[in-house]
Every structure is written in C-alpha cells, then in structure tokens.
Amino acid sequence: NAGVMQNPRHLVRRRGQEARLRCSPMKGHSHVYWYRQLPEEGLKFMVYLQKENIIDESGMPKERFSAEFPKEGPSILRIQQVVRGDSAAYFCASSPQNTYGYTFGSGTRLTVV
Amino acid sequence: DQQVKQNSPSLSVQEGRISILNCDYTNSMFDYFLWYKKYPAEGPTFLISISSIKDKNEDGRFTVFLNKSAKHLSLHIVPSQPGDSAVYFCAASASSGNQFYFGTGTSLTVIP
C-alpha cells in the first residue's frame, strides 16, 4: 500500500517560470491538503481539496498559485511566474476524512534561482 | 498570527533519559492535537494524537499530555533513544475546521 507520493522531490526553476508539483494520495483517501514550509518555520496550510472540488483555499496566496484535484490523476499545485520567495518545501497530505488520519508525502523542495 | 507555539527550538537529552517537548496554543476551539516527527529531507510522520476529551494518551515510549485550561500539551519520550533525534512538530485542529495549525518545531538530539 503505497503512501502519499509526491513528485518531483526536488525542483529548480528560474524566476518567472512555472512550477508544477504533483501529489498522488494514498489509496482510499479522497481528501488532499497542501502545506508549505518556509525555512525556519512550521508547516502552513495552503489548500484543501476533494475530487474536482476546492474546499478551502484560505491559505493560498491570492495570485500566481492554483491547485486542482481532477477526477482522474494526481492533485497539482501550480505556481506561475515563480519568485525567490516561493522557495520552500511543499508537502501534500491525504486523509480518508477531514483532518483525521493525515498522511504526509515526502515533499517537493522548490528552489527558485 | 502563530496559533500553535513551540518555544524551544532545540533540546538535547542523554540516551535513556526522558525527553519533554512542549507546545502551547491560543485557540480554545482546537480539540484535536497531534505530534509529528520529521527527519531531514522527509515528510512529517505521525507519532501520536490526543483529542480534547482526554488529558493523556500513551503509545509505547511516547505519552502526550493535554492541559486544556492552560492550553498546553507536552510530549514525553521515555527512555529516549538516539533514533529519536529529529524535529518534532505539534499540530492542532478544530473539528469545525479544515486544516491543522503547526508549531515551528523542536529539534531533539539524543546523545548516546
């Protein structure tokens, strides 16, 4: 039973490029959450999705960031026109029900140069 | 606004002794709390949880204590082992909410 799979593990982008981060939840989990960890900080909530629905995006920056969880395929966190301040570790978690039974992936470390 | 606080960035303990990691929260609506352990370059791994209807939960060497009136919880690890060296995050949620609020973590080093 594979855990939460995130790819890529490491992603380097130049300023102004787009970053796409993928997350495949655990089998049987229909809830997906994205968190961001900036250097020297704890994890900060970004967005909570169920299949084809964004439930809560209160933690998402208003511009350049978007997320989706299509009917088929992984959840995608998309960052357009990346800036140096977007450099962080992005973690995806999934659960079978809201906030319970969270399992985290290993994260994607985004570096913007 | 940091609703969950871990005021000790680091802690060093001798192998075999007790490690006590502390966490404070400000939101009285929080009713479910977790501790996560994180190794470098890996995602957080669930360690132990406690709901607000309890004041203690134990799992092997790990015990979490919750003091609702003080809005404080602590994680006790006894006996501490070198493999316990990691960053420990406290997280809290409200049953009405959609997210966990994380502390900034405490880096535990267990000295052999």
JSON list of C-alpha atoms in Angstrom, two decimals:
[
{"chain": "A", "resi": 1, "resn": "ASN", "atom": "CA", "xyz": [0.00, 0.00, 0.00]},
{"chain": "A", "resi": 2, "resn": "ALA", "atom": "CA", "xyz": [1.95, 2.98, -1.29]},
{"chain": "A", "resi": 3, "resn": "GLY", "atom": "CA", "xyz": [1.94, 6.12, 0.80]},
{"chain": "A", "resi": 4, "resn": "VAL", "atom": "CA", "xyz": [1.37, 9.64, -0.43]},
{"chain": "A", "resi": 5, "resn": "MET", "atom": "CA", "xyz": [3.54, 10.10, -3.49]},
{"chain": "A", "resi": 6, "resn": "GLN", "atom": "CA", "xyz": [4.90, 13.49, -4.39]},
{"chain": "A", "resi": 7, "resn": "ASN", "atom": "CA", "xyz": [6.99, 14.36, -7.39]},
{"chain": "A", "resi": 8, "resn": "PRO", "atom": "CA", "xyz": [9.36, 15.69, -8.20]},
{"chain": "A", "resi": 9, "resn": "ARG", "atom": "CA", "xyz": [11.35, 15.52, -4.95]},
{"chain": "A", "resi": 10, "resn": "HIS", "atom": "CA", "xyz": [13.43, 18.49, -6.00]},
{"chain": "A", "resi": 11, "resn": "LEU", "atom": "CA", "xyz": [12.53, 21.18, -8.49]},
{"chain": "A", "resi": 12, "resn": "VAL", "atom": "CA", "xyz": [14.68, 24.09, -9.62]},
{"chain": "A", "resi": 13, "resn": "ARG", "atom": "CA", "xyz": [13.07, 26.93, -11.52]},
{"chain": "A", "resi": 14, "resn": "ARG", "atom": "CA", "xyz": [14.31, 30.28, -12.74]},
{"chain": "A", "resi": 15, "resn": "ARG", "atom": "CA", "xyz": [12.40, 33.38, -11.74]},
{"chain": "A", "resi": 16, "resn": "GLY", "atom": "CA", "xyz": [9.37, 33.84, -13.96]},
{"chain": "A", "resi": 17, "resn": "GLN", "atom": "CA", "xyz": [8.99, 30.15, -14.85]},
{"chain": "A", "resi": 18, "resn": "GLU", "atom": "CA", "xyz": [6.11, 27.91, -13.82]},
{"chain": "A", "resi": 19, "resn": "ALA", "atom": "CA", "xyz": [6.35, 25.17, -11.21]},
{"chain": "A", "resi": 20, "resn": "ARG", "atom": "CA", "xyz": [4.04, 22.16, -11.15]},
{"chain": "A", "resi": 21, "resn": "LEU", "atom": "CA", "xyz": [4.02, 19.94, -8.10]},
{"chain": "A", "resi": 22, "resn": "ARG", "atom": "CA", "xyz": [2.19, 16.62, -8.13]},
{"chain": "A", "resi": 23, "resn": "CYS", "atom": "CA", "xyz": [0.62, 14.62, -5.34]},
{"chain": "A", "resi": 24, "resn": "SER", "atom": "CA", "xyz": [-0.98, 11.19, -5.54]},
{"chain": "A", "resi": 25, "resn": "PRO", "atom": "CA", "xyz": [-2.93, 10.45, -2.36]},
{"chain": "A", "resi": 26, "resn": "MET", "atom": "CA", "xyz": [-2.95, 7.14, -0.56]},
{"chain": "A", "resi": 27, "resn": "LYS", "atom": "CA", "xyz": [-5.32, 4.56, -1.91]},
{"chain": "A", "resi": 28, "resn": "GLY", "atom": "CA", "xyz": [-8.76, 5.12, -0.46]},
{"chain": "A", "resi": 29, "resn": "HIS", "atom": "CA", "xyz": [-8.05, 8.72, 0.53]},
{"chain": "A", "resi": 30, "resn": "SER", "atom": "CA", "xyz": [-10.26, 11.32, -1.11]},
{"chain": "A", "resi": 31, "resn": "HIS", "atom": "CA", "xyz": [-9.08, 14.38, 0.81]},
{"chain": "A", "resi": 32, "resn": "VAL", "atom": "CA", "xyz": [-5.88, 16.19, -0.20]},
{"chain": "A", "resi": 33, "resn": "TYR", "atom": "CA", "xyz": [-4.14, 19.04, 1.58]},
{"chain": "A", "resi": 34, "resn": "TRP", "atom": "CA", "xyz": [-1.18, 21.15, 0.56]},
{"chain": "A", "resi": 35, "resn": "TYR", "atom": "CA", "xyz": [1.15, 22.73, 3.11]},
{"chain": "A", "resi": 36, "resn": "ARG", "atom": "CA", "xyz": [4.22, 24.88, 2.65]},
{"chain": "A", "resi": 37, "resn": "GLN", "atom": "CA", "xyz": [7.23, 25.03, 4.92]},
{"chain": "A", "resi": 38, "resn": "LEU", "atom": "CA", "xyz": [9.44, 28.07, 4.60]},
{"chain": "A", "resi": 39, "resn": "PRO", "atom": "CA", "xyz": [12.95, 27.93, 6.08]},
{"chain": "A", "resi": 40, "resn": "GLU", "atom": "CA", "xyz": [12.94, 28.02, 9.91]},
{"chain": "A", "resi": 41, "resn": "GLU", "atom": "CA", "xyz": [9.14, 27.89, 10.03]},
{"chain": "A", "resi": 42, "resn": "GLY", "atom": "CA", "xyz": [6.46, 25.31, 10.67]},
{"chain": "A", "resi": 43, "resn": "LEU", "atom": "CA", "xyz": [4.12, 23.97, 8.04]},
{"chain": "A", "resi": 44, "resn": "LYS", "atom": "CA", "xyz": [1.50, 26.42, 6.86]},
{"chain": "A", "resi": 45, "resn": "PHE", "atom": "CA", "xyz": [-1.81, 25.30, 5.36]},
{"chain": "A", "resi": 46, "resn": "MET", "atom": "CA", "xyz": [-2.43, 26.30, 1.77]},
{"chain": "A", "resi": 47, "resn": "VAL", "atom": "CA", "xyz": [-5.42, 24.44, 0.35]},
{"chain": "A", "resi": 48, "resn": "TYR", "atom": "CA", "xyz": [-7.78, 21.52, 0.96]},
{"chain": "A", "resi": 49, "resn": "LEU", "atom": "CA", "xyz": [-9.32, 19.67, -1.97]},
{"chain": "A", "resi": 50, "resn": "GLN", "atom": "CA", "xyz": [-11.58, 16.77, -2.67]},
{"chain": "A", "resi": 51, "resn": "LYS", "atom": "CA", "xyz": [-12.02, 15.25, -6.09]},
{"chain": "A", "resi": 52, "resn": "GLU", "atom": "CA", "xyz": [-12.88, 18.06, -8.54]},
{"chain": "A", "resi": 53, "resn": "ASN", "atom": "CA", "xyz": [-13.57, 20.49, -5.69]},
{"chain": "A", "resi": 54, "resn": "ILE", "atom": "CA", "xyz": [-11.60, 23.09, -3.79]},
{"chain": "A", "resi": 55, "resn": "ILE", "atom": "CA", "xyz": [-12.99, 23.02, -0.27]},
{"chain": "A", "resi": 56, "resn": "ASP", "atom": "CA", "xyz": [-10.79, 25.58, 1.45]},
{"chain": "A", "resi": 57, "resn": "GLU", "atom": "CA", "xyz": [-8.13, 27.73, -0.17]},
{"chain": "A", "resi": 58, "resn": "SER", "atom": "CA", "xyz": [-7.81, 30.25, 2.63]},
{"chain": "A", "resi": 59, "resn": "GLY", "atom": "CA", "xyz": [-4.05, 29.68, 2.88]},
{"chain": "A", "resi": 60, "resn": "MET", "atom": "CA", "xyz": [-3.27, 30.14, -0.79]},
{"chain": "A", "resi": 61, "resn": "PRO", "atom": "CA", "xyz": [-1.62, 33.36, -1.95]},
{"chain": "A", "resi": 62, "resn": "LYS", "atom": "CA", "xyz": [-4.16, 35.28, -3.99]},
{"chain": "A", "resi": 63, "resn": "GLU", "atom": "CA", "xyz": [-2.02, 35.48, -7.11]},
{"chain": "A", "resi": 64, "resn": "ARG", "atom": "CA", "xyz": [0.09, 33.01, -9.10]},
{"chain": "A", "resi": 65, "resn": "PHE", "atom": "CA", "xyz": [-0.92, 29.95, -7.05]},
{"chain": "A", "resi": 66, "resn": "SER", "atom": "CA", "xyz": [-3.60, 27.46, -8.03]},
{"chain": "A", "resi": 67, "resn": "ALA", "atom": "CA", "xyz": [-4.48, 23.88, -7.14]},
{"chain": "A", "resi": 68, "resn": "GLU", "atom": "CA", "xyz": [-6.62, 21.16, -8.60]},
{"chain": "A", "resi": 69, "resn": "PHE", "atom": "CA", "xyz": [-7.58, 17.59, -7.85]},
{"chain": "A", "resi": 70, "resn": "PRO", "atom": "CA", "xyz": [-9.16, 16.17, -11.01]},
{"chain": "A", "resi": 71, "resn": "LYS", "atom": "CA", "xyz": [-11.41, 13.17, -11.21]},
{"chain": "A", "resi": 72, "resn": "GLU", "atom": "CA", "xyz": [-8.53, 11.17, -12.63]},
{"chain": "A", "resi": 73, "resn": "GLY", "atom": "CA", "xyz": [-4.88, 11.67, -11.80]},
{"chain": "A", "resi": 74, "resn": "PRO", "atom": "CA", "xyz": [-2.90, 13.41, -9.11]},
{"chain": "A", "resi": 75, "resn": "SER", "atom": "CA", "xyz": [-3.52, 16.69, -7.38]},
{"chain": "A", "resi": 76, "resn": "ILE", "atom": "CA", "xyz": [-1.48, 19.51, -8.89]},
{"chain": "A", "resi": 77, "resn": "LEU", "atom": "CA", "xyz": [-0.18, 22.62, -7.17]},
{"chain": "A", "resi": 78, "resn": "ARG", "atom": "CA", "xyz": [0.76, 25.17, -9.79]},
{"chain": "A", "resi": 79, "resn": "ILE", "atom": "CA", "xyz": [2.86, 28.26, -9.21]},
{"chain": "A", "resi": 80, "resn": "GLN", "atom": "CA", "xyz": [3.09, 30.69, -12.07]},
{"chain": "A", "resi": 81, "resn": "GLN", "atom": "CA", "xyz": [5.89, 33.23, -12.55]},
{"chain": "A", "resi": 82, "resn": "VAL", "atom": "CA", "xyz": [7.86, 31.94, -9.58]},
{"chain": "A", "resi": 83, "resn": "VAL", "atom": "CA", "xyz": [9.85, 34.34, -7.40]},
{"chain": "A", "resi": 84, "resn": "ARG", "atom": "CA", "xyz": [12.67, 33.66, -4.95]},
{"chain": "A", "resi": 85, "resn": "GLY", "atom": "CA", "xyz": [10.26, 33.85, -2.02]},
{"chain": "A", "resi": 86, "resn": "ASP", "atom": "CA", "xyz": [8.44, 30.78, -3.35]},
{"chain": "A", "resi": 87, "resn": "SER", "atom": "CA", "xyz": [11.49, 28.64, -2.49]},
{"chain": "A", "resi": 88, "resn": "ALA", "atom": "CA", "xyz": [10.24, 26.24, 0.16]},
{"chain": "A", "resi": 89, "resn": "ALA", "atom": "CA", "xyz": [9.30, 22.65, 0.85]},
{"chain": "A", "resi": 90, "resn": "TYR", "atom": "CA", "xyz": [5.79, 21.85, -0.29]},
{"chain": "A", "resi": 91, "resn": "PHE", "atom": "CA", "xyz": [4.09, 18.94, 1.43]},
{"chain": "A", "resi": 92, "resn": "CYS", "atom": "CA", "xyz": [0.96, 17.16, 0.41]},
{"chain": "A", "resi": 93, "resn": "ALA", "atom": "CA", "xyz": [-1.13, 15.13, 2.85]},
{"chain": "A", "resi": 94, "resn": "SER", "atom": "CA", "xyz": [-4.13, 12.92, 2.28]},
{"chain": "A", "resi": 95, "resn": "SER", "atom": "CA", "xyz": [-6.77, 11.52, 4.57]},
{"chain": "A", "resi": 96, "resn": "PRO", "atom": "CA", "xyz": [-9.86, 9.33, 4.34]},
{"chain": "A", "resi": 97, "resn": "GLN", "atom": "CA", "xyz": [-11.87, 12.02, 6.09]},
{"chain": "A", "resi": 98, "resn": "ASN", "atom": "CA", "xyz": [-11.42, 15.62, 7.01]},
{"chain": "A", "resi": 99, "resn": "THR", "atom": "CA", "xyz": [-8.35, 16.25, 9.25]},
{"chain": "A", "resi": 100, "resn": "TYR", "atom": "CA", "xyz": [-8.25, 12.72, 10.61]},
{"chain": "A", "resi": 101, "resn": "GLY", "atom": "CA", "xyz": [-5.77, 10.07, 9.56]},
{"chain": "A", "resi": 102, "resn": "TYR", "atom": "CA", "xyz": [-3.49, 12.55, 7.82]},
{"chain": "A", "resi": 103, "resn": "THR", "atom": "CA", "xyz": [-0.54, 11.00, 5.99]},
{"chain": "A", "resi": 104, "resn": "PHE", "atom": "CA", "xyz": [2.12, 13.24, 4.55]},
{"chain": "A", "resi": 105, "resn": "GLY", "atom": "CA", "xyz": [4.22, 12.75, 1.45]},
{"chain": "A", "resi": 106, "resn": "SER", "atom": "CA", "xyz": [7.97, 13.34, 1.42]},
{"chain": "A", "resi": 107, "resn": "GLY", "atom": "CA", "xyz": [7.57, 16.79, -0.07]},
{"chain": "A", "resi": 108, "resn": "THR", "atom": "CA", "xyz": [8.83, 18.71, -3.07]},
{"chain": "A", "resi": 109, "resn": "ARG", "atom": "CA", "xyz": [11.67, 21.09, -2.45]},
{"chain": "A", "resi": 110, "resn": "LEU", "atom": "CA", "xyz": [11.31, 24.03, -4.80]},
{"chain": "A", "resi": 111, "resn": "THR", "atom": "CA", "xyz": [14.32, 26.25, -5.36]},
{"chain": "A", "resi": 112, "resn": "VAL", "atom": "CA", "xyz": [13.92, 29.41, -7.40]},
{"chain": "A", "resi": 113, "resn": "VAL", "atom": "CA", "xyz": [17.16, 30.77, -8.82]},
{"chain": "B", "resi": 1, "resn": "ASP", "atom": "CA", "xyz": [-0.57, 35.02, 13.93]},
{"chain": "B", "resi": 2, "resn": "GLN", "atom": "CA", "xyz": [1.01, 31.85, 15.34]},
{"chain": "B", "resi": 3, "resn": "GLN", "atom": "CA", "xyz": [-1.80, 29.91, 16.99]},
{"chain": "B", "resi": 4, "resn": "VAL", "atom": "CA", "xyz": [0.44, 27.00, 17.94]},
{"chain": "B", "resi": 5, "resn": "LYS", "atom": "CA", "xyz": [3.77, 27.73, 19.55]},
{"chain": "B", "resi": 6, "resn": "GLN", "atom": "CA", "xyz": [6.78, 25.62, 20.34]},
{"chain": "B", "resi": 7, "resn": "ASN", "atom": "CA", "xyz": [9.05, 27.93, 22.26]},
{"chain": "B", "resi": 8, "resn": "SER", "atom": "CA", "xyz": [12.08, 25.65, 22.43]},
{"chain": "B", "resi": 9, "resn": "PRO", "atom": "CA", "xyz": [13.77, 25.41, 19.04]},
{"chain": "B", "resi": 10, "resn": "SER", "atom": "CA", "xyz": [16.08, 22.68, 20.27]},
{"chain": "B", "resi": 11, "resn": "LEU", "atom": "CA", "xyz": [16.54, 20.16, 23.06]},
{"chain": "B", "resi": 12, "resn": "SER", "atom": "CA", "xyz": [19.42, 17.80, 23.92]},
{"chain": "B", "resi": 13, "resn": "VAL", "atom": "CA", "xyz": [18.92, 14.76, 26.11]},
{"chain": "B", "resi": 14, "resn": "GLN", "atom": "CA", "xyz": [21.11, 11.85, 27.16]},
{"chain": "B", "resi": 15, "resn": "GLU", "atom": "CA", "xyz": [20.16, 8.42, 25.89]},
{"chain": "B", "resi": 16, "resn": "GLY", "atom": "CA", "xyz": [17.92, 6.63, 28.37]},
{"chain": "B", "resi": 17, "resn": "ARG", "atom": "CA", "xyz": [16.61, 9.82, 29.97]},
{"chain": "B", "resi": 18, "resn": "ILE", "atom": "CA", "xyz": [13.24, 11.47, 29.46]},
{"chain": "B", "resi": 19, "resn": "SER", "atom": "CA", "xyz": [12.63, 13.98, 26.66]},
{"chain": "B", "resi": 20, "resn": "ILE", "atom": "CA", "xyz": [9.86, 16.51, 27.25]},
{"chain": "B", "resi": 21, "resn": "LEU", "atom": "CA", "xyz": [8.71, 18.63, 24.34]},
{"chain": "B", "resi": 22, "resn": "ASN", "atom": "CA", "xyz": [6.23, 21.42, 24.96]},
{"chain": "B", "resi": 23, "resn": "CYS", "atom": "CA", "xyz": [3.57, 23.10, 22.90]},
{"chain": "B", "resi": 24, "resn": "ASP", "atom": "CA", "xyz": [1.16, 25.97, 23.64]},
{"chain": "B", "resi": 25, "resn": "TYR", "atom": "CA", "xyz": [-1.89, 27.04, 21.69]},
{"chain": "B", "resi": 26, "resn": "THR", "atom": "CA", "xyz": [-4.13, 30.08, 21.75]},
{"chain": "B", "resi": 27, "resn": "ASN", "atom": "CA", "xyz": [-7.35, 28.98, 20.06]},
{"chain": "B", "resi": 28, "resn": "SER", "atom": "CA", "xyz": [-9.85, 27.48, 22.50]},
{"chain": "B", "resi": 29, "resn": "MET", "atom": "CA", "xyz": [-11.71, 25.89, 19.58]},
{"chain": "B", "resi": 30, "resn": "PHE", "atom": "CA", "xyz": [-8.88, 23.42, 18.99]},
{"chain": "B", "resi": 31, "resn": "ASP", "atom": "CA", "xyz": [-9.99, 19.97, 20.04]},
{"chain": "B", "resi": 32, "resn": "TYR", "atom": "CA", "xyz": [-7.61, 17.59, 18.30]},
{"chain": "B", "resi": 33, "resn": "PHE", "atom": "CA", "xyz": [-3.86, 17.59, 18.61]},
{"chain": "B", "resi": 34, "resn": "LEU", "atom": "CA", "xyz": [-1.07, 15.63, 17.02]},
{"chain": "B", "resi": 35, "resn": "TRP", "atom": "CA", "xyz": [2.66, 15.27, 17.24]},
{"chain": "B", "resi": 36, "resn": "TYR", "atom": "CA", "xyz": [4.68, 14.66, 14.12]},
{"chain": "B", "resi": 37, "resn": "LYS", "atom": "CA", "xyz": [8.30, 13.64, 13.79]},
{"chain": "B", "resi": 38, "resn": "LYS", "atom": "CA", "xyz": [10.35, 14.80, 10.85]},
{"chain": "B", "resi": 39, "resn": "TYR", "atom": "CA", "xyz": [13.73, 13.72, 9.58]},
{"chain": "B", "resi": 40, "resn": "PRO", "atom": "CA", "xyz": [15.68, 15.92, 7.15]},
{"chain": "B", "resi": 41, "resn": "ALA", "atom": "CA", "xyz": [14.52, 15.64, 3.53]},
{"chain": "B", "resi": 42, "resn": "GLU", "atom": "CA", "xyz": [11.47, 13.60, 4.54]},
{"chain": "B", "resi": 43, "resn": "GLY", "atom": "CA", "xyz": [7.83, 14.40, 5.16]},
{"chain": "B", "resi": 44, "resn": "PRO", "atom": "CA", "xyz": [6.39, 14.58, 8.69]},
{"chain": "B", "resi": 45, "resn": "THR", "atom": "CA", "xyz": [5.48, 11.22, 10.16]},
{"chain": "B", "resi": 46, "resn": "PHE", "atom": "CA", "xyz": [2.54, 10.88, 12.50]},
{"chain": "B", "resi": 47, "resn": "LEU", "atom": "CA", "xyz": [3.59, 9.99, 16.04]},
{"chain": "B", "resi": 48, "resn": "ILE", "atom": "CA", "xyz": [0.67, 10.29, 18.45]},
{"chain": "B", "resi": 49, "resn": "SER", "atom": "CA", "xyz": [-2.59, 12.18, 18.82]},
{"chain": "B", "resi": 50, "resn": "ILE", "atom": "CA", "xyz": [-4.95, 13.28, 21.55]},
{"chain": "B", "resi": 51, "resn": "SER", "atom": "CA", "xyz": [-8.47, 14.65, 21.50]},
{"chain": "B", "resi": 52, "resn": "SER", "atom": "CA", "xyz": [-9.76, 17.21, 23.95]},
{"chain": "B", "resi": 53, "resn": "ILE", "atom": "CA", "xyz": [-11.92, 14.68, 25.76]},
{"chain": "B", "resi": 54, "resn": "LYS", "atom": "CA", "xyz": [-8.77, 13.10, 27.17]},
{"chain": "B", "resi": 55, "resn": "ASP", "atom": "CA", "xyz": [-5.85, 14.51, 29.12]},
{"chain": "B", "resi": 56, "resn": "LYS", "atom": "CA", "xyz": [-3.39, 11.74, 28.39]},
{"chain": "B", "resi": 57, "resn": "ASN", "atom": "CA", "xyz": [-2.64, 9.30, 25.61]},
{"chain": "B", "resi": 58, "resn": "GLU", "atom": "CA", "xyz": [0.12, 6.74, 25.67]},
{"chain": "B", "resi": 59, "resn": "ASP", "atom": "CA", "xyz": [1.73, 4.68, 22.92]},
{"chain": "B", "resi": 60, "resn": "GLY", "atom": "CA", "xyz": [4.81, 2.74, 23.92]},
{"chain": "B", "resi": 61, "resn": "ARG", "atom": "CA", "xyz": [7.59, 5.13, 24.84]},
{"chain": "B", "resi": 62, "resn": "PHE", "atom": "CA", "xyz": [5.51, 8.15, 23.80]},
{"chain": "B", "resi": 63, "resn": "THR", "atom": "CA", "xyz": [2.95, 9.89, 26.01]},
{"chain": "B", "resi": 64, "resn": "VAL", "atom": "CA", "xyz": [1.10, 13.08, 25.21]},
{"chain": "B", "resi": 65, "resn": "PHE", "atom": "CA", "xyz": [-0.44, 15.16, 27.99]},
{"chain": "B", "resi": 66, "resn": "LEU", "atom": "CA", "xyz": [-3.09, 17.80, 27.40]},
{"chain": "B", "resi": 67, "resn": "ASN", "atom": "CA", "xyz": [-3.89, 20.62, 29.85]},
{"chain": "B", "resi": 68, "resn": "LYS", "atom": "CA", "xyz": [-6.90, 22.36, 28.33]},
{"chain": "B", "resi": 69, "resn": "SER", "atom": "CA", "xyz": [-7.16, 25.07, 30.95]},
{"chain": "B", "resi": 70, "resn": "ALA", "atom": "CA", "xyz": [-3.57, 26.08, 30.30]},
{"chain": "B", "resi": 71, "resn": "LYS", "atom": "CA", "xyz": [-3.85, 25.46, 26.55]},
{"chain": "B", "resi": 72, "resn": "HIS", "atom": "CA", "xyz": [-0.72, 23.40, 26.79]},
{"chain": "B", "resi": 73, "resn": "LEU", "atom": "CA", "xyz": [0.36, 19.99, 25.65]},
{"chain": "B", "resi": 74, "resn": "SER", "atom": "CA", "xyz": [3.54, 18.07, 26.04]},
{"chain": "B", "resi": 75, "resn": "LEU", "atom": "CA", "xyz": [5.16, 15.00, 24.54]},
{"chain": "B", "resi": 76, "resn": "HIS", "atom": "CA", "xyz": [7.17, 12.73, 26.81]},
{"chain": "B", "resi": 77, "resn": "ILE", "atom": "CA", "xyz": [9.58, 10.21, 25.35]},
{"chain": "B", "resi": 78, "resn": "VAL", "atom": "CA", "xyz": [11.00, 7.72, 27.79]},
{"chain": "B", "resi": 79, "resn": "PRO", "atom": "CA", "xyz": [13.51, 6.25, 27.55]},
{"chain": "B", "resi": 80, "resn": "SER", "atom": "CA", "xyz": [14.98, 8.46, 24.81]},
{"chain": "B", "resi": 81, "resn": "GLN", "atom": "CA", "xyz": [16.95, 6.72, 22.07]},
{"chain": "B", "resi": 82, "resn": "PRO", "atom": "CA", "xyz": [19.41, 8.12, 19.51]},
{"chain": "B", "resi": 83, "resn": "GLY", "atom": "CA", "xyz": [16.95, 7.23, 16.74]},
{"chain": "B", "resi": 84, "resn": "ASP", "atom": "CA", "xyz": [14.51, 9.69, 18.28]},
{"chain": "B", "resi": 85, "resn": "SER", "atom": "CA", "xyz": [16.74, 12.55, 17.13]},
{"chain": "B", "resi": 86, "resn": "ALA", "atom": "CA", "xyz": [14.54, 14.54, 14.75]},
{"chain": "B", "resi": 87, "resn": "VAL", "atom": "CA", "xyz": [12.40, 17.66, 14.56]},
{"chain": "B", "resi": 88, "resn": "TYR", "atom": "CA", "xyz": [9.08, 17.31, 16.40]},
{"chain": "B", "resi": 89, "resn": "PHE", "atom": "CA", "xyz": [6.08, 19.34, 15.34]},
{"chain": "B", "resi": 90, "resn": "CYS", "atom": "CA", "xyz": [2.96, 19.91, 17.38]},
{"chain": "B", "resi": 91, "resn": "ALA", "atom": "CA", "xyz": [-0.25, 20.45, 15.38]},
{"chain": "B", "resi": 92, "resn": "ALA", "atom": "CA", "xyz": [-3.81, 21.36, 16.34]},
{"chain": "B", "resi": 93, "resn": "SER", "atom": "CA", "xyz": [-7.16, 21.48, 14.63]},
{"chain": "B", "resi": 94, "resn": "ALA", "atom": "CA", "xyz": [-10.77, 22.31, 15.38]},
{"chain": "B", "resi": 95, "resn": "SER", "atom": "CA", "xyz": [-13.46, 19.81, 14.43]},
{"chain": "B", "resi": 96, "resn": "SER", "atom": "CA", "xyz": [-15.18, 22.62, 12.57]},
{"chain": "B", "resi": 97, "resn": "GLY", "atom": "CA", "xyz": [-12.07, 23.42, 10.54]},
{"chain": "B", "resi": 98, "resn": "ASN", "atom": "CA", "xyz": [-10.27, 22.07, 7.52]},
{"chain": "B", "resi": 99, "resn": "GLN", "atom": "CA", "xyz": [-6.65, 22.39, 8.48]},
{"chain": "B", "resi": 100, "resn": "PHE", "atom": "CA", "xyz": [-4.01, 21.74, 11.05]},
{"chain": "B", "resi": 101, "resn": "TYR", "atom": "CA", "xyz": [-2.03, 24.57, 12.57]},
{"chain": "B", "resi": 102, "resn": "PHE", "atom": "CA", "xyz": [1.58, 23.65, 13.13]},
{"chain": "B", "resi": 103, "resn": "GLY", "atom": "CA", "xyz": [4.16, 24.88, 15.58]},
{"chain": "B", "resi": 104, "resn": "THR", "atom": "CA", "xyz": [7.62, 25.78, 14.35]},
{"chain": "B", "resi": 105, "resn": "GLY", "atom": "CA", "xyz": [9.14, 22.58, 15.65]},
{"chain": "B", "resi": 106, "resn": "THR", "atom": "CA", "xyz": [11.63, 21.47, 18.28]},
{"chain": "B", "resi": 107, "resn": "SER", "atom": "CA", "xyz": [14.83, 19.78, 17.18]},
{"chain": "B", "resi": 108, "resn": "LEU", "atom": "CA", "xyz": [15.56, 16.91, 19.57]},
{"chain": "B", "resi": 109, "resn": "THR", "atom": "CA", "xyz": [19.05, 15.46, 19.82]},
{"chain": "B", "resi": 110, "resn": "VAL", "atom": "CA", "xyz": [19.51, 12.31, 21.86]},
{"chain": "B", "resi": 111, "resn": "ILE", "atom": "CA", "xyz": [23.13, 11.90, 22.84]},
{"chain": "B", "resi": 112, "resn": "PRO", "atom": "CA", "xyz": [24.41, 8.31, 23.04]}
]
